[in-house]
Every structure is written in structure tokens, then in C-alpha cells.
Amino acid sequence: MAITPVKTLVAAAKAAITTLEQETAAEEVAAGRAVFVDIRDIRELDRDGRLPGAIHAPRGMLEFWVDPESPYHKPAFDTDKTLILVCAGAQRSALATKALQDMGMENVAEMAGGFSDWKKAGRRVE
């Protein structure tokens, strides 16, 4: 059995989702039209910092926290704002954005470059 490489899955996801440039993503959040959702592991957040004001939703729980019928649902996801998903390098966020789209969400995107590019650009980190 051949395994589909992750890079193939990520490329397919990116072809089907919205990717916002970092400046656009920051402007949408600042304007109150969007919220950052950091899907990195808690150890990454503790080690590297986090985007100011971002909701943390570990990748493994994201779909459960978003689904209002799930016993794990989090009220923070009951919003009309666009959820802008962020991971370290914009690969997990592409797969997660595609998964949420597949669930029926329309107000979801990922941020280009991920947290690592955000930090390299000297943007604010908590």
C-alpha cells in the first residue's frame, strides 16, 4: 500500500482553501472581522510564544471544539468572525482549514507562512 505524502495532501488542501497574507490576516483581526486560532501543540506555544489574542485549539481537538453537537464544543467557536488558522509553518493549518471547510464552515482561512514567519518578521508575540 502506497502512502500519500504529506506534501501532496498539503498542496491539495492549499488549492481548495483561502490563504491570507500575514498583513491581511492581521488587519482582519485588528478590524474585529476575524480571530486567530493557533493550532500548534501547547509545548510549541510555551517554547516559542503565541500570537496576541489568539484562541488556542490543539490540532487534535479542533474539529471537536468547533462542532456544536460535540460534547467537547467550545463556545469561542460560536462566531461569525473568520477563523484564521495558524501553525508553525502553514502546513497543519492548511490541512485543518480544509477539514473545517469539509465540515461546512465557510468563514475559515489559514495564514501564509505560519507563526515562524510571523516571528521572523518581528511582529508582536506574547
PDB file of N, CA, C and O in Angstrom, residues 9-10 12-20 35-39 57 59 62-63 66 82-87 90-112:
ATOM      1  N   LEU A   9      -0.837  16.063   0.270  1.00  0.00           N
ATOM      2  CA  LEU A   9      -2.066  16.416   0.986  1.00  0.00           C
ATOM      3  C   LEU A   9      -2.130  17.920   1.243  1.00  0.00           C
ATOM      4  O   LEU A   9      -3.177  18.548   1.074  1.00  0.00           O
ATOM      5  N   VAL A  10      -1.007  18.496   1.655  1.00  0.00           N
ATOM      6  CA  VAL A  10      -0.958  19.931   1.937  1.00  0.00           C
ATOM      7  C   VAL A  10      -1.202  20.724   0.659  1.00  0.00           C
ATOM      8  O   VAL A  10      -1.978  21.692   0.649  1.00  0.00           O
ATOM      9  N   ALA A  12      -2.853  19.820  -2.005  1.00  0.00           N
ATOM     10  CA  ALA A  12      -4.266  19.685  -2.375  1.00  0.00           C
ATOM     11  C   ALA A  12      -5.139  20.570  -1.492  1.00  0.00           C
ATOM     12  O   ALA A  12      -6.073  21.219  -1.972  1.00  0.00           O
ATOM     13  N   ALA A  13      -4.829  20.608  -0.197  1.00  0.00           N
ATOM     14  CA  ALA A  13      -5.593  21.450   0.722  1.00  0.00           C
ATOM     15  C   ALA A  13      -5.432  22.918   0.348  1.00  0.00           C
ATOM     16  O   ALA A  13      -6.416  23.664   0.264  1.00  0.00           O
ATOM     17  N   LYS A  14      -4.197  23.347   0.095  1.00  0.00           N
ATOM     18  CA  LYS A  14      -3.952  24.751  -0.235  1.00  0.00           C
ATOM     19  C   LYS A  14      -4.664  25.169  -1.522  1.00  0.00           C
ATOM     20  O   LYS A  14      -5.056  26.321  -1.658  1.00  0.00           O
ATOM     21  N   ALA A  15      -4.864  24.227  -2.426  1.00  0.00           N
ATOM     22  CA  ALA A  15      -5.569  24.540  -3.675  1.00  0.00           C
ATOM     23  C   ALA A  15      -7.066  24.750  -3.441  1.00  0.00           C
ATOM     24  O   ALA A  15      -7.741  25.341  -4.279  1.00  0.00           O
ATOM     25  N   ALA A  16      -7.566  24.294  -2.297  1.00  0.00           N
ATOM     26  CA  ALA A  16      -9.008  24.340  -2.041  1.00  0.00           C
ATOM     27  C   ALA A  16      -9.416  25.335  -0.949  1.00  0.00           C
ATOM     28  O   ALA A  16     -10.600  25.474  -0.672  1.00  0.00           O
ATOM     29  N   ILE A  17      -8.437  25.995  -0.322  1.00  0.00           N
ATOM     30  CA  ILE A  17      -8.743  26.876   0.808  1.00  0.00           C
ATOM     31  C   ILE A  17      -8.299  28.299   0.517  1.00  0.00           C
ATOM     32  O   ILE A  17      -7.634  28.570  -0.476  1.00  0.00           O
ATOM     33  N   THR A  18      -8.638  29.200   1.438  1.00  0.00           N
ATOM     34  CA  THR A  18      -8.177  30.584   1.366  1.00  0.00           C
ATOM     35  C   THR A  18      -6.959  30.730   2.260  1.00  0.00           C
ATOM     36  O   THR A  18      -6.986  30.349   3.429  1.00  0.00           O
ATOM     37  N   THR A  19      -5.899  31.283   1.692  1.00  0.00           N
ATOM     38  CA  THR A  19      -4.695  31.592   2.452  1.00  0.00           C
ATOM     39  C   THR A  19      -4.539  33.107   2.453  1.00  0.00           C
ATOM     40  O   THR A  19      -4.479  33.725   1.394  1.00  0.00           O
ATOM     41  N   LEU A  20      -4.502  33.685   3.637  1.00  0.00           N
ATOM     42  CA  LEU A  20      -4.351  35.134   3.776  1.00  0.00           C
ATOM     43  C   LEU A  20      -2.897  35.488   4.058  1.00  0.00           C
ATOM     44  O   LEU A  20      -2.247  34.845   4.890  1.00  0.00           O
ATOM     45  N   VAL A  35     -10.527  36.193  13.860  1.00  0.00           N
ATOM     46  CA  VAL A  35      -9.805  35.819  15.076  1.00  0.00           C
ATOM     47  C   VAL A  35      -8.760  34.778  14.691  1.00  0.00           C
ATOM     48  O   VAL A  35      -9.006  33.913  13.856  1.00  0.00           O
ATOM     49  N   PHE A  36      -7.570  34.906  15.285  1.00  0.00           N
ATOM     50  CA  PHE A  36      -6.539  33.899  15.069  1.00  0.00           C
ATOM     51  C   PHE A  36      -6.843  32.674  15.917  1.00  0.00           C
ATOM     52  O   PHE A  36      -7.223  32.792  17.080  1.00  0.00           O
ATOM     53  N   VAL A  37      -6.652  31.500  15.325  1.00  0.00           N
ATOM     54  CA  VAL A  37      -6.775  30.232  16.036  1.00  0.00           C
ATOM     55  C   VAL A  37      -5.439  29.517  15.866  1.00  0.00           C
ATOM     56  O   VAL A  37      -5.083  29.093  14.766  1.00  0.00           O
ATOM     57  N   ASP A  38      -4.705  29.416  16.950  1.00  0.00           N
ATOM     58  CA  ASP A  38      -3.388  28.785  16.930  1.00  0.00           C
ATOM     59  C   ASP A  38      -3.566  27.304  17.199  1.00  0.00           C
ATOM     60  O   ASP A  38      -4.019  26.912  18.266  1.00  0.00           O
ATOM     61  N   ILE A  39      -3.223  26.484  16.211  1.00  0.00           N
ATOM     62  CA  ILE A  39      -3.455  25.033  16.341  1.00  0.00           C
ATOM     63  C   ILE A  39      -2.191  24.271  16.721  1.00  0.00           C
ATOM     64  O   ILE A  39      -2.185  23.040  16.747  1.00  0.00           O
ATOM     65  N   ALA A  57      -6.341  26.145  19.993  1.00  0.00           N
ATOM     66  CA  ALA A  57      -7.132  24.937  19.745  1.00  0.00           C
ATOM     67  C   ALA A  57      -6.181  23.887  19.188  1.00  0.00           C
ATOM     68  O   ALA A  57      -5.803  23.954  18.020  1.00  0.00           O
ATOM     69  N   ARG A  59      -4.517  20.983  17.335  1.00  0.00           N
ATOM     70  CA  ARG A  59      -4.944  20.358  16.069  1.00  0.00           C
ATOM     71  C   ARG A  59      -5.785  19.108  16.304  1.00  0.00           C
ATOM     72  O   ARG A  59      -6.773  18.879  15.619  1.00  0.00           O
ATOM     73  N   LEU A  62      -9.467  20.271  17.279  1.00  0.00           N
ATOM     74  CA  LEU A  62     -10.100  21.366  16.561  1.00  0.00           C
ATOM     75  C   LEU A  62     -11.511  21.041  16.074  1.00  0.00           C
ATOM     76  O   LEU A  62     -12.459  21.776  16.357  1.00  0.00           O
ATOM     77  N   GLU A  63     -11.665  19.964  15.332  1.00  0.00           N
ATOM     78  CA  GLU A  63     -12.991  19.631  14.792  1.00  0.00           C
ATOM     79  C   GLU A  63     -14.008  19.393  15.908  1.00  0.00           C
ATOM     80  O   GLU A  63     -15.172  19.778  15.791  1.00  0.00           O
ATOM     81  N   VAL A  66     -15.023  22.800  17.419  1.00  0.00           N
ATOM     82  CA  VAL A  66     -15.822  23.619  16.505  1.00  0.00           C
ATOM     83  C   VAL A  66     -17.257  23.100  16.385  1.00  0.00           C
ATOM     84  O   VAL A  66     -18.197  23.881  16.273  1.00  0.00           O
ATOM     85  N   THR A  82     -14.301  35.354  10.860  1.00  0.00           N
ATOM     86  CA  THR A  82     -13.479  34.384  10.139  1.00  0.00           C
ATOM     87  C   THR A  82     -12.437  33.814  11.092  1.00  0.00           C
ATOM     88  O   THR A  82     -11.772  34.563  11.812  1.00  0.00           O
ATOM     89  N   LEU A  83     -12.320  32.511  11.114  1.00  0.00           N
ATOM     90  CA  LEU A  83     -11.280  31.851  11.888  1.00  0.00           C
ATOM     91  C   LEU A  83     -10.050  31.759  10.997  1.00  0.00           C
ATOM     92  O   LEU A  83     -10.105  31.163   9.916  1.00  0.00           O
ATOM     93  N   ILE A  84      -8.952  32.362  11.426  1.00  0.00           N
ATOM     94  CA  ILE A  84      -7.705  32.299  10.672  1.00  0.00           C
ATOM     95  C   ILE A  84      -6.779  31.344  11.406  1.00  0.00           C
ATOM     96  O   ILE A  84      -6.271  31.657  12.483  1.00  0.00           O
ATOM     97  N   LEU A  85      -6.591  30.164  10.835  1.00  0.00           N
ATOM     98  CA  LEU A  85      -5.801  29.128  11.484  1.00  0.00           C
ATOM     99  C   LEU A  85      -4.318  29.365  11.260  1.00  0.00           C
ATOM    100  O   LEU A  85      -3.883  29.738  10.167  1.00  0.00           O
ATOM    101  N   VAL A  86      -3.550  29.121  12.326  1.00  0.00           N
ATOM    102  CA  VAL A  86      -2.111  29.342  12.306  1.00  0.00           C
ATOM    103  C   VAL A  86      -1.421  28.140  12.938  1.00  0.00           C
ATOM    104  O   VAL A  86      -1.842  27.663  13.988  1.00  0.00           O
ATOM    105  N   CYS A  87      -0.365  27.661  12.276  1.00  0.00           N
ATOM    106  CA  CYS A  87       0.515  26.652  12.862  1.00  0.00           C
ATOM    107  C   CYS A  87       1.940  27.183  12.716  1.00  0.00           C
ATOM    108  O   CYS A  87       2.136  28.360  12.440  1.00  0.00           O
ATOM    109  N   ALA A  90       2.528  26.723   8.271  1.00  0.00           N
ATOM    110  CA  ALA A  90       1.419  26.754   7.308  1.00  0.00           C
ATOM    111  C   ALA A  90       1.246  25.432   6.549  1.00  0.00           C
ATOM    112  O   ALA A  90       0.926  25.422   5.373  1.00  0.00           O
ATOM    113  N   GLN A  91       1.460  24.327   7.251  1.00  0.00           N
ATOM    114  CA  GLN A  91       1.127  23.020   6.681  1.00  0.00           C
ATOM    115  C   GLN A  91      -0.042  22.402   7.443  1.00  0.00           C
ATOM    116  O   GLN A  91      -1.054  22.061   6.850  1.00  0.00           O
ATOM    117  N   ARG A  92       0.093  22.283   8.766  1.00  0.00           N
ATOM    118  CA  ARG A  92      -1.024  21.778   9.568  1.00  0.00           C
ATOM    119  C   ARG A  92      -2.231  22.685   9.418  1.00  0.00           C
ATOM    120  O   ARG A  92      -3.371  22.215   9.369  1.00  0.00           O
ATOM    121  N   SER A  93      -1.993  24.001   9.320  1.00  0.00           N
ATOM    122  CA  SER A  93      -3.116  24.926   9.190  1.00  0.00           C
ATOM    123  C   SER A  93      -3.851  24.713   7.874  1.00  0.00           C
ATOM    124  O   SER A  93      -5.068  24.869   7.814  1.00  0.00           O
ATOM    125  N   ALA A  94      -3.136  24.354   6.819  1.00  0.00           N
ATOM    126  CA  ALA A  94      -3.798  24.074   5.534  1.00  0.00           C
ATOM    127  C   ALA A  94      -4.699  22.851   5.666  1.00  0.00           C
ATOM    128  O   ALA A  94      -5.867  22.880   5.247  1.00  0.00           O
ATOM    129  N   LEU A  95      -4.173  21.789   6.264  1.00  0.00           N
ATOM    130  CA  LEU A  95      -4.974  20.574   6.438  1.00  0.00           C
ATOM    131  C   LEU A  95      -6.171  20.831   7.353  1.00  0.00           C
ATOM    132  O   LEU A  95      -7.281  20.358   7.087  1.00  0.00           O
ATOM    133  N   ALA A  96      -5.959  21.601   8.421  1.00  0.00           N
ATOM    134  CA  ALA A  96      -7.041  21.891   9.365  1.00  0.00           C
ATOM    135  C   ALA A  96      -8.092  22.794   8.737  1.00  0.00           C
ATOM    136  O   ALA A  96      -9.294  22.602   8.956  1.00  0.00           O
ATOM    137  N   THR A  97      -7.672  23.773   7.951  1.00  0.00           N
ATOM    138  CA  THR A  97      -8.623  24.655   7.273  1.00  0.00           C
ATOM    139  C   THR A  97      -9.491  23.846   6.323  1.00  0.00           C
ATOM    140  O   THR A  97     -10.714  24.017   6.272  1.00  0.00           O
ATOM    141  N   LYS A  98      -8.871  22.948   5.589  1.00  0.00           N
ATOM    142  CA  LYS A  98      -9.617  22.075   4.664  1.00  0.00           C
ATOM    143  C   LYS A  98     -10.601  21.200   5.440  1.00  0.00           C
ATOM    144  O   LYS A  98     -11.748  21.026   5.026  1.00  0.00           O
ATOM    145  N   ALA A  99     -10.188  20.664   6.570  1.00  0.00           N
ATOM    146  CA  ALA A  99     -11.075  19.830   7.385  1.00  0.00           C
ATOM    147  C   ALA A  99     -12.293  20.624   7.852  1.00  0.00           C
ATOM    148  O   ALA A  99     -13.428  20.124   7.804  1.00  0.00           O
ATOM    149  N   LEU A 100     -12.087  21.872   8.287  1.00  0.00           N
ATOM    150  CA  LEU A 100     -13.222  22.689   8.736  1.00  0.00           C
ATOM    151  C   LEU A 100     -14.129  23.046   7.566  1.00  0.00           C
ATOM    152  O   LEU A 100     -15.353  23.071   7.712  1.00  0.00           O
ATOM    153  N   GLN A 101     -13.542  23.314   6.404  1.00  0.00           N
ATOM    154  CA  GLN A 101     -14.362  23.541   5.208  1.00  0.00           C
ATOM    155  C   GLN A 101     -15.198  22.308   4.899  1.00  0.00           C
ATOM    156  O   GLN A 101     -16.379  22.411   4.566  1.00  0.00           O
ATOM    157  N   ASP A 102     -14.581  21.142   5.012  1.00  0.00           N
ATOM    158  CA  ASP A 102     -15.301  19.885   4.757  1.00  0.00           C
ATOM    159  C   ASP A 102     -16.440  19.683   5.744  1.00  0.00           C
ATOM    160  O   ASP A 102     -17.419  19.005   5.430  1.00  0.00           O
ATOM    161  N   MET A 103     -16.331  20.290   6.927  1.00  0.00           N
ATOM    162  CA  MET A 103     -17.403  20.223   7.919  1.00  0.00           C
ATOM    163  C   MET A 103     -18.529  21.202   7.592  1.00  0.00           C
ATOM    164  O   MET A 103     -19.569  21.171   8.231  1.00  0.00           O
ATOM    165  N   GLY A 104     -18.283  22.099   6.633  1.00  0.00           N
ATOM    166  CA  GLY A 104     -19.307  23.058   6.239  1.00  0.00           C
ATOM    167  C   GLY A 104     -19.017  24.489   6.619  1.00  0.00           C
ATOM    168  O   GLY A 104     -19.822  25.385   6.329  1.00  0.00           O
ATOM    169  N   MET A 105     -17.883  24.742   7.259  1.00  0.00           N
ATOM    170  CA  MET A 105     -17.539  26.120   7.627  1.00  0.00           C
ATOM    171  C   MET A 105     -17.152  26.900   6.386  1.00  0.00           C
ATOM    172  O   MET A 105     -16.423  26.406   5.535  1.00  0.00           O
ATOM    173  N   GLU A 106     -17.639  28.123   6.313  1.00  0.00           N
ATOM    174  CA  GLU A 106     -17.292  28.997   5.205  1.00  0.00           C
ATOM    175  C   GLU A 106     -16.356  30.108   5.645  1.00  0.00           C
ATOM    176  O   GLU A 106     -15.591  30.625   4.846  1.00  0.00           O
ATOM    177  N   ASN A 107     -16.420  30.481   6.906  1.00  0.00           N
ATOM    178  CA  ASN A 107     -15.619  31.598   7.417  1.00  0.00           C
ATOM    179  C   ASN A 107     -14.328  31.085   8.065  1.00  0.00           C
ATOM    180  O   ASN A 107     -14.086  31.254   9.249  1.00  0.00           O
ATOM    181  N   VAL A 108     -13.490  30.454   7.227  1.00  0.00           N
ATOM    182  CA  VAL A 108     -12.235  29.893   7.728  1.00  0.00           C
ATOM    183  C   VAL A 108     -11.148  30.077   6.666  1.00  0.00           C
ATOM    184  O   VAL A 108     -11.411  29.980   5.471  1.00  0.00           O
ATOM    185  N   ALA A 109      -9.941  30.390   7.148  1.00  0.00           N
ATOM    186  CA  ALA A 109      -8.791  30.581   6.270  1.00  0.00           C
ATOM    187  C   ALA A 109      -7.545  30.202   7.065  1.00  0.00           C
ATOM    188  O   ALA A 109      -7.616  29.955   8.266  1.00  0.00           O
ATOM    189  N   GLU A 110      -6.420  30.165   6.372  1.00  0.00           N
ATOM    190  CA  GLU A 110      -5.145  29.977   7.062  1.00  0.00           C
ATOM    191  C   GLU A 110      -4.280  31.207   6.809  1.00  0.00           C
ATOM    192  O   GLU A 110      -4.539  31.968   5.882  1.00  0.00           O
ATOM    193  N   MET A 111      -3.245  31.366   7.653  1.00  0.00           N
ATOM    194  CA  MET A 111      -2.325  32.484   7.475  1.00  0.00           C
ATOM    195  C   MET A 111      -1.048  31.984   6.806  1.00  0.00           C
ATOM    196  O   MET A 111      -0.431  31.020   7.274  1.00  0.00           O
ATOM    197  N   ALA A 112      -0.664  32.640   5.735  1.00  0.00           N
ATOM    198  CA  ALA A 112       0.554  32.280   4.998  1.00  0.00           C
ATOM    199  C   ALA A 112       1.778  32.347   5.906  1.00  0.00           C
ATOM    200  O   ALA A 112       1.891  33.232   6.749  1.00  0.00           O
TER     201      ALA A 112
END
